[in-house]
Short mmCIF file of C-alpha atoms in Angstrom, two decimals:
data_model
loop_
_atom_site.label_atom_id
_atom_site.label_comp_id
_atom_site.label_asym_id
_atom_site.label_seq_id
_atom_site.Cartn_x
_atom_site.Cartn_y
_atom_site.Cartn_z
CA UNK A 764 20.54 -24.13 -12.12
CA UNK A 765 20.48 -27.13 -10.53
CA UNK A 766 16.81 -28.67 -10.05
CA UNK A 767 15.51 -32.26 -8.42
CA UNK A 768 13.11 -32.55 -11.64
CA UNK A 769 16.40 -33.01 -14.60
CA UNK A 770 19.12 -31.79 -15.66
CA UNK A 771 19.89 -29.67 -18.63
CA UNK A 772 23.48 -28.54 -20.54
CA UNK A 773 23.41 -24.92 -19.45
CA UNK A 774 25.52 -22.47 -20.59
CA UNK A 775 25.85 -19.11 -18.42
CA UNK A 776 25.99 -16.10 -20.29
CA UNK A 777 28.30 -14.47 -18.22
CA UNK A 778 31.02 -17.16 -19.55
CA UNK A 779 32.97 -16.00 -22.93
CA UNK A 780 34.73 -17.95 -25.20
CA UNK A 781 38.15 -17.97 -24.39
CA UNK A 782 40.66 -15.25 -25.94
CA UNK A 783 42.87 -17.20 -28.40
CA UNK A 784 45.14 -15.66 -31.07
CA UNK A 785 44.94 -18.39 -33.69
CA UNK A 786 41.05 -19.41 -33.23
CA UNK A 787 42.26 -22.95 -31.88
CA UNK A 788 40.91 -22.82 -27.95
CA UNK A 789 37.37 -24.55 -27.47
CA UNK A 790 34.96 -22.13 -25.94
CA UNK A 791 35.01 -21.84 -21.81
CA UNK A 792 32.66 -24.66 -21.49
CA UNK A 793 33.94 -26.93 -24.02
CA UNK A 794 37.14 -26.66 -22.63
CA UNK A 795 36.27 -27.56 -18.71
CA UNK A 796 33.53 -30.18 -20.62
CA UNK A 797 36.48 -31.81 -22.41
CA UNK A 798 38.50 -32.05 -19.10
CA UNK A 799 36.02 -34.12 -17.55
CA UNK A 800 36.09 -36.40 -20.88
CA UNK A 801 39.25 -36.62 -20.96
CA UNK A 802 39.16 -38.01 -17.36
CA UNK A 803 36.49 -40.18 -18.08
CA UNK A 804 38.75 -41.92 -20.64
CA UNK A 805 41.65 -42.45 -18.80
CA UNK A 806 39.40 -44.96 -16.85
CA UNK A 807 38.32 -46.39 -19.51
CA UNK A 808 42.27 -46.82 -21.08
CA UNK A 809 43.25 -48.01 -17.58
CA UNK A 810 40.35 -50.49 -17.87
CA UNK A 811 38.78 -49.84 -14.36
CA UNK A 812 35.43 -50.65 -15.45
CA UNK A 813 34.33 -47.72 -14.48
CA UNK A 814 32.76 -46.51 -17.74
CA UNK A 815 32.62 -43.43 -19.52
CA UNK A 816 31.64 -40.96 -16.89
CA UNK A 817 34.07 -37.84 -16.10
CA UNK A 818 33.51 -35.01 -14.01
CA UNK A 819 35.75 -31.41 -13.48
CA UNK A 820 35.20 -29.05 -11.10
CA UNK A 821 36.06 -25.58 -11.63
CA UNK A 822 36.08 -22.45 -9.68
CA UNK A 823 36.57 -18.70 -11.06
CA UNK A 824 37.60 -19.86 -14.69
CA UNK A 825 40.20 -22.19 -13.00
CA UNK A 826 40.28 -25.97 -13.32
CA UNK A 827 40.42 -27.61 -10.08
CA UNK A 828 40.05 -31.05 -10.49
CA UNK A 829 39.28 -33.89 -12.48
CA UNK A 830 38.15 -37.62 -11.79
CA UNK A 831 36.40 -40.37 -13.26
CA UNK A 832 34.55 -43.55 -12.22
CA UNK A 833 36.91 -45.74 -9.59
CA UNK A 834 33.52 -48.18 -8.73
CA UNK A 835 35.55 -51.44 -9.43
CA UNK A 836 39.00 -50.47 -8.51
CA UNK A 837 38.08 -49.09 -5.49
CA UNK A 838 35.77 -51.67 -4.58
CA UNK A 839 33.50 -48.48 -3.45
CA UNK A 840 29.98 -48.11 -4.59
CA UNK A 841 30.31 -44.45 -3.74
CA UNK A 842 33.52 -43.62 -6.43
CA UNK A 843 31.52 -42.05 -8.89
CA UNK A 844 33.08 -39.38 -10.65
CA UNK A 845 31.03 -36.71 -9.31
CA UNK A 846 31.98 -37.61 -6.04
CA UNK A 847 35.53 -38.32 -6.42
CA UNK A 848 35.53 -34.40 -8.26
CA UNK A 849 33.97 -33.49 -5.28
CA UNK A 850 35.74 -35.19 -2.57
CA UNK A 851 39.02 -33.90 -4.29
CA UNK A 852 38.04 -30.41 -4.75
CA UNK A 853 36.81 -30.48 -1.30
CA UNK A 854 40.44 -31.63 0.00
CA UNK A 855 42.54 -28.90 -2.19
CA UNK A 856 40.73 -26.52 -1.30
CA UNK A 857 40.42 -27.51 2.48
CA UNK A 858 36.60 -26.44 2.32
CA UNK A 859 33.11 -28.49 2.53
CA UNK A 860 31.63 -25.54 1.33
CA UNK A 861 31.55 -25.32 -2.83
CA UNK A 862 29.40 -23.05 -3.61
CA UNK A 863 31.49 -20.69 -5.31
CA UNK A 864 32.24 -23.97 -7.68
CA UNK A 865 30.57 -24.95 -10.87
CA UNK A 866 30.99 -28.58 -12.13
CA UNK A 867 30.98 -30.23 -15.76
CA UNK A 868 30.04 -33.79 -16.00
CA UNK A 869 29.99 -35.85 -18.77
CA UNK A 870 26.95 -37.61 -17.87
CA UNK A 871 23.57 -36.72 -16.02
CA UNK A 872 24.57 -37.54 -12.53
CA UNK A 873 22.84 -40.36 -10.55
CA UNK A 874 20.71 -39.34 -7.78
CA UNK A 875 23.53 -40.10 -5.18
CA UNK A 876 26.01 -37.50 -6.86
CA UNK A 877 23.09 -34.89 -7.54
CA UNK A 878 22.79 -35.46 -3.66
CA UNK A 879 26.28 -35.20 -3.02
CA UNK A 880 26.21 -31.73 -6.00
CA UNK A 881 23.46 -29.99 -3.53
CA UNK A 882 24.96 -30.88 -0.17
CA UNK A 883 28.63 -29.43 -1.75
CA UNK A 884 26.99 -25.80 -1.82
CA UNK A 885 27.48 -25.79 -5.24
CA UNK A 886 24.56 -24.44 -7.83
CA UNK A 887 25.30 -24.95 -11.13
CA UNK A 888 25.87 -28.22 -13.63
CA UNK A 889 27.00 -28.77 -16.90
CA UNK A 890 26.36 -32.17 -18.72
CA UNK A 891 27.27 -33.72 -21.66
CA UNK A 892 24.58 -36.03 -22.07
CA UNK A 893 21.19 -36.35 -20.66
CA UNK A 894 20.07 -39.34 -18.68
CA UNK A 895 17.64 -40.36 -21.72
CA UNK A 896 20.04 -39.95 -24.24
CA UNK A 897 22.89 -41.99 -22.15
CA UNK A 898 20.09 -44.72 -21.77
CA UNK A 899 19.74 -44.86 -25.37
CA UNK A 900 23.25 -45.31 -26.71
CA UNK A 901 23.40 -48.11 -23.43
CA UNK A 902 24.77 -46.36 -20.37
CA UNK A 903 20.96 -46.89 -18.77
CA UNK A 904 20.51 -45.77 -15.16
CA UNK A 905 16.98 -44.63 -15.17
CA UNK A 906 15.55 -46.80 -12.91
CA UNK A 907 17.52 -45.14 -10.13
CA UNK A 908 15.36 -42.00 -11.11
CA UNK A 909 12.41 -43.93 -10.70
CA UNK A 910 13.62 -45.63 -7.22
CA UNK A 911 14.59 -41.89 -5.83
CA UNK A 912 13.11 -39.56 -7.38
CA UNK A 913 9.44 -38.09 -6.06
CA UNK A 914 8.17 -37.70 -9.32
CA UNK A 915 8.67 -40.82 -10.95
CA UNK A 916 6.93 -43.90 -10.64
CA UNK A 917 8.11 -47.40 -10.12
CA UNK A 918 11.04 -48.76 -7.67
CA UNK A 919 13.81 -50.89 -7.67
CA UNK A 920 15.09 -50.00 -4.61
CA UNK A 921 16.18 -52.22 -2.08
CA UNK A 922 13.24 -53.01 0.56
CA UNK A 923 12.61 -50.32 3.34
CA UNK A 924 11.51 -51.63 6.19
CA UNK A 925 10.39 -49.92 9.84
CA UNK A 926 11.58 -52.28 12.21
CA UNK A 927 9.72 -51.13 15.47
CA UNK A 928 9.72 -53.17 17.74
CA UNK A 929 11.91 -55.78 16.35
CA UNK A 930 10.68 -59.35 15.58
CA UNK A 931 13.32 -61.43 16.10
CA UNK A 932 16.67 -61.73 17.99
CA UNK A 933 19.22 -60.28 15.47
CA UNK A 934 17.63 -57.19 14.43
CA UNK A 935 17.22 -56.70 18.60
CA UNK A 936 21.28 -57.01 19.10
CA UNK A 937 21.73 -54.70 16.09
CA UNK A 938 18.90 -52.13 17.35
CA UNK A 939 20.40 -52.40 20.68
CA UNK A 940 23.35 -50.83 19.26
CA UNK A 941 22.30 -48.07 17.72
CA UNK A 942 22.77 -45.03 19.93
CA UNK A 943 22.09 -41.71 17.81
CA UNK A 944 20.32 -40.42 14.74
CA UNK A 945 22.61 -40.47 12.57
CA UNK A 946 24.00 -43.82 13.71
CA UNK A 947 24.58 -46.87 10.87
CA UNK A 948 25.33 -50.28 10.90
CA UNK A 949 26.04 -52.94 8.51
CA UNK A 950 25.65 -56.81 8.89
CA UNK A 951 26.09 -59.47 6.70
CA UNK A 952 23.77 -62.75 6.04
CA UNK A 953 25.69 -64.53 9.29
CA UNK A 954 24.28 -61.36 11.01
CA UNK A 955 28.69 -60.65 11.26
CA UNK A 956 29.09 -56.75 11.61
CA UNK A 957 30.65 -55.44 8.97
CA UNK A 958 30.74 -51.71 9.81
CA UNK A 959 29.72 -49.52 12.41
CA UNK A 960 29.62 -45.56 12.03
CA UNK A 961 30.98 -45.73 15.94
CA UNK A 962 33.75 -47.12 14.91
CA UNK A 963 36.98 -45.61 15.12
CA UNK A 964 37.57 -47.13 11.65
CA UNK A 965 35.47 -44.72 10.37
CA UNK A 966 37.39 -42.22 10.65
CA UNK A 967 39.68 -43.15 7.41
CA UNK A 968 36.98 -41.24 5.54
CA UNK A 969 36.75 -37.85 6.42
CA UNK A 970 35.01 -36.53 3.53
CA UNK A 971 32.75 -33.67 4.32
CA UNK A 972 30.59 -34.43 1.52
CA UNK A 973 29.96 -38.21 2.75
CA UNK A 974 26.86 -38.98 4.93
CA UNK A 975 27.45 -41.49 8.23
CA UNK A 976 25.27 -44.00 6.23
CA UNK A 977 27.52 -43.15 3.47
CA UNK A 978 30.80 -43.78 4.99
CA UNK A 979 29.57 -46.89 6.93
CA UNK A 980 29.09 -48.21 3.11
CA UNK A 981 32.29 -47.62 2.30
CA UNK A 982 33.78 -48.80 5.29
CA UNK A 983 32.03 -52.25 4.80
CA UNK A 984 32.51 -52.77 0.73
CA UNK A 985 36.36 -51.97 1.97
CA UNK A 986 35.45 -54.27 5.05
CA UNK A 987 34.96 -57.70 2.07
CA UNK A 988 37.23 -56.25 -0.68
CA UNK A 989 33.96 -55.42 -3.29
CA UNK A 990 31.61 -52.84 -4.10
CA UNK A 991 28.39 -54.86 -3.69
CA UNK A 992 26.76 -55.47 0.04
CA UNK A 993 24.90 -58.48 -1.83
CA UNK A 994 22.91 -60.34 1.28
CA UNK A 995 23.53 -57.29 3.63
CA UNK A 996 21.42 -54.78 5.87
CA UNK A 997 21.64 -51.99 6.70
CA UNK A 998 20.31 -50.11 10.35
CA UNK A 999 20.01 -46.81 10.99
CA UNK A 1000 18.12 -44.62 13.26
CA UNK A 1001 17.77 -41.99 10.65
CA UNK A 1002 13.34 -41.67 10.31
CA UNK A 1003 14.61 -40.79 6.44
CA UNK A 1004 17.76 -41.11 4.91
CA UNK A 1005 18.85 -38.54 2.36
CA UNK A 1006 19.09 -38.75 -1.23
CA UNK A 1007 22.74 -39.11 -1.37
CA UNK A 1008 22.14 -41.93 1.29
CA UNK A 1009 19.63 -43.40 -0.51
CA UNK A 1010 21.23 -43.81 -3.82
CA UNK A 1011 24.37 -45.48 -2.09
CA UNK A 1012 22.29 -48.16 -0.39
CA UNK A 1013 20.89 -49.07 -4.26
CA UNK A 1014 24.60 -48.60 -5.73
CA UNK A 1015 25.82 -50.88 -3.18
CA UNK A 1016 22.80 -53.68 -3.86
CA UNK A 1017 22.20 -54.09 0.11
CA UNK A 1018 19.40 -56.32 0.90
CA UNK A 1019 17.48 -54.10 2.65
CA UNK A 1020 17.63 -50.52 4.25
CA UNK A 1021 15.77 -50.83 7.98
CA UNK A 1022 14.92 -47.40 9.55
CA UNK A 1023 14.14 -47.73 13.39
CA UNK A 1024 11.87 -45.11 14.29
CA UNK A 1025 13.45 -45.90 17.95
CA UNK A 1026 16.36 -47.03 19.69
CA UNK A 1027 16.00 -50.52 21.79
CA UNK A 1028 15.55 -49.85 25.51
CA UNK A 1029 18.64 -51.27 25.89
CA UNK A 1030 20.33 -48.72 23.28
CA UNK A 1031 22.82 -45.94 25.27
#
């Protein structure tokens, strides 16, 4: 089962080897496991940067889907293949709710797509390798562990800061703006907008499993063509963003990540 503590390769015993005349099937597991491999390198043949990482979802002992890593190609910090599994699965089988899903990953996921796992309903994970064994043999994401996680120590994550009231003209226009919890905006170093979850342009990403912070990433990485906000910040009336969230503002190096505990007078 899925915990916010690690991850573990589980293996249900409920799940049998699969019936094969000859001998020559992989086991249930192995099988789905190799799917999401097998995705995973097709990114890496179509040399998408994306790395090694693979994920399948499945549902009653029947393959749904498969994706792998589209970071670069996308220019979308959020394309991990967790969430592209999930976002797919989520579209074929015109339901947020996956919770009668299980899903195979080739890595540990990050702390955005364990977000993204939990808020998708669904309960159970299946990994190929750990997060300390994929640090060791150089795919090394642990300090997202420690900039998320509860339990660790340490933080890379990009400054938090409470802005109320605001200091200084630019965060006032931007607070101004912001109109209800769950509303996001992004701006540039020129203070430019780049994306605002009001925006009608938002609406190209419908995915159930994405946050409003979440898409409002997306729509701004699309926004400058890249998958970095390098120099950006991010506003949001949201007193805490969720993990998911989180893990998307560090994916998508932002500046900084201000939460305003209350809208500007002159807000709607």
């Amino acid at each position: 089962m899925l915990t916010n503590a690690s991850f573990s390769h589980q293996v249900s015993e409920d799940i049998e080897p699969a019936d094969a005349a000859d001998g020559s099937l992989l086991p249930t597991n192995e099988r789905f496991m190799a799917a999401a491999v097998m995705s995973a390198m097709s990114g890496v043949n179509l040399n998408e940067e994306g790395g090694p990482f693979g994920a399948s979802i499945v549902r009653d002992g029947v393959l749904i889907c498969s994706a792998h890593n589209t970071f670069f190609s996308d220019c979308d910090p959020t394309c991990h293949a967790e969430m592209n599994a999930i976002r797919l699965a989520m579209r074929r089988l015109e339901t947020h709710d996956l919770s009668d899903c299980v899903i195979y990953s080739s890595f540990e996921p990050c702390p955005m797509c364990w977000g993204a796992i939990v808020s998708s309903g669904m309960k159970q994970l299946y990994i190929g390798l750990d997060r300390f064994t994929a640090a060791k043999n150089g795919v090394d994401y642990l300090s997202f562990y420690d900039a998320i996680l509860p339990h660790t120590k340490g933080s890379n994550f990009p400054p938090m800061t409470r802005v109320n009231p605001p200091s200084f003209y630019e965060d006032k226009r931007i607070i101004s703006m912001l109109s209800s919890p769950d509303h996001c905006i992004i701006v540039n170093k020129d203070n430019d907008i780049l994306a605002n979850s009001d925006s009608p342009a938002i609406d190209d990403f419908t995915d159930p499993v994405d946050t409003s912070m979440v898409r409002t990433i997306r729509l701004a990485c699309r926004s400058i063509n890249s998958p970095y906000l390098h120099g950006c910040r991010i506003y949001t009336l949201v007193i805490q963003a969720d993990v998911e969230s989180h893990a998307a503002c560090l994916w998508a190096c932002a500046e900084s990540l201000h939460y305003c505990t209350e809208a500007s007078p002159g807000s709607k």
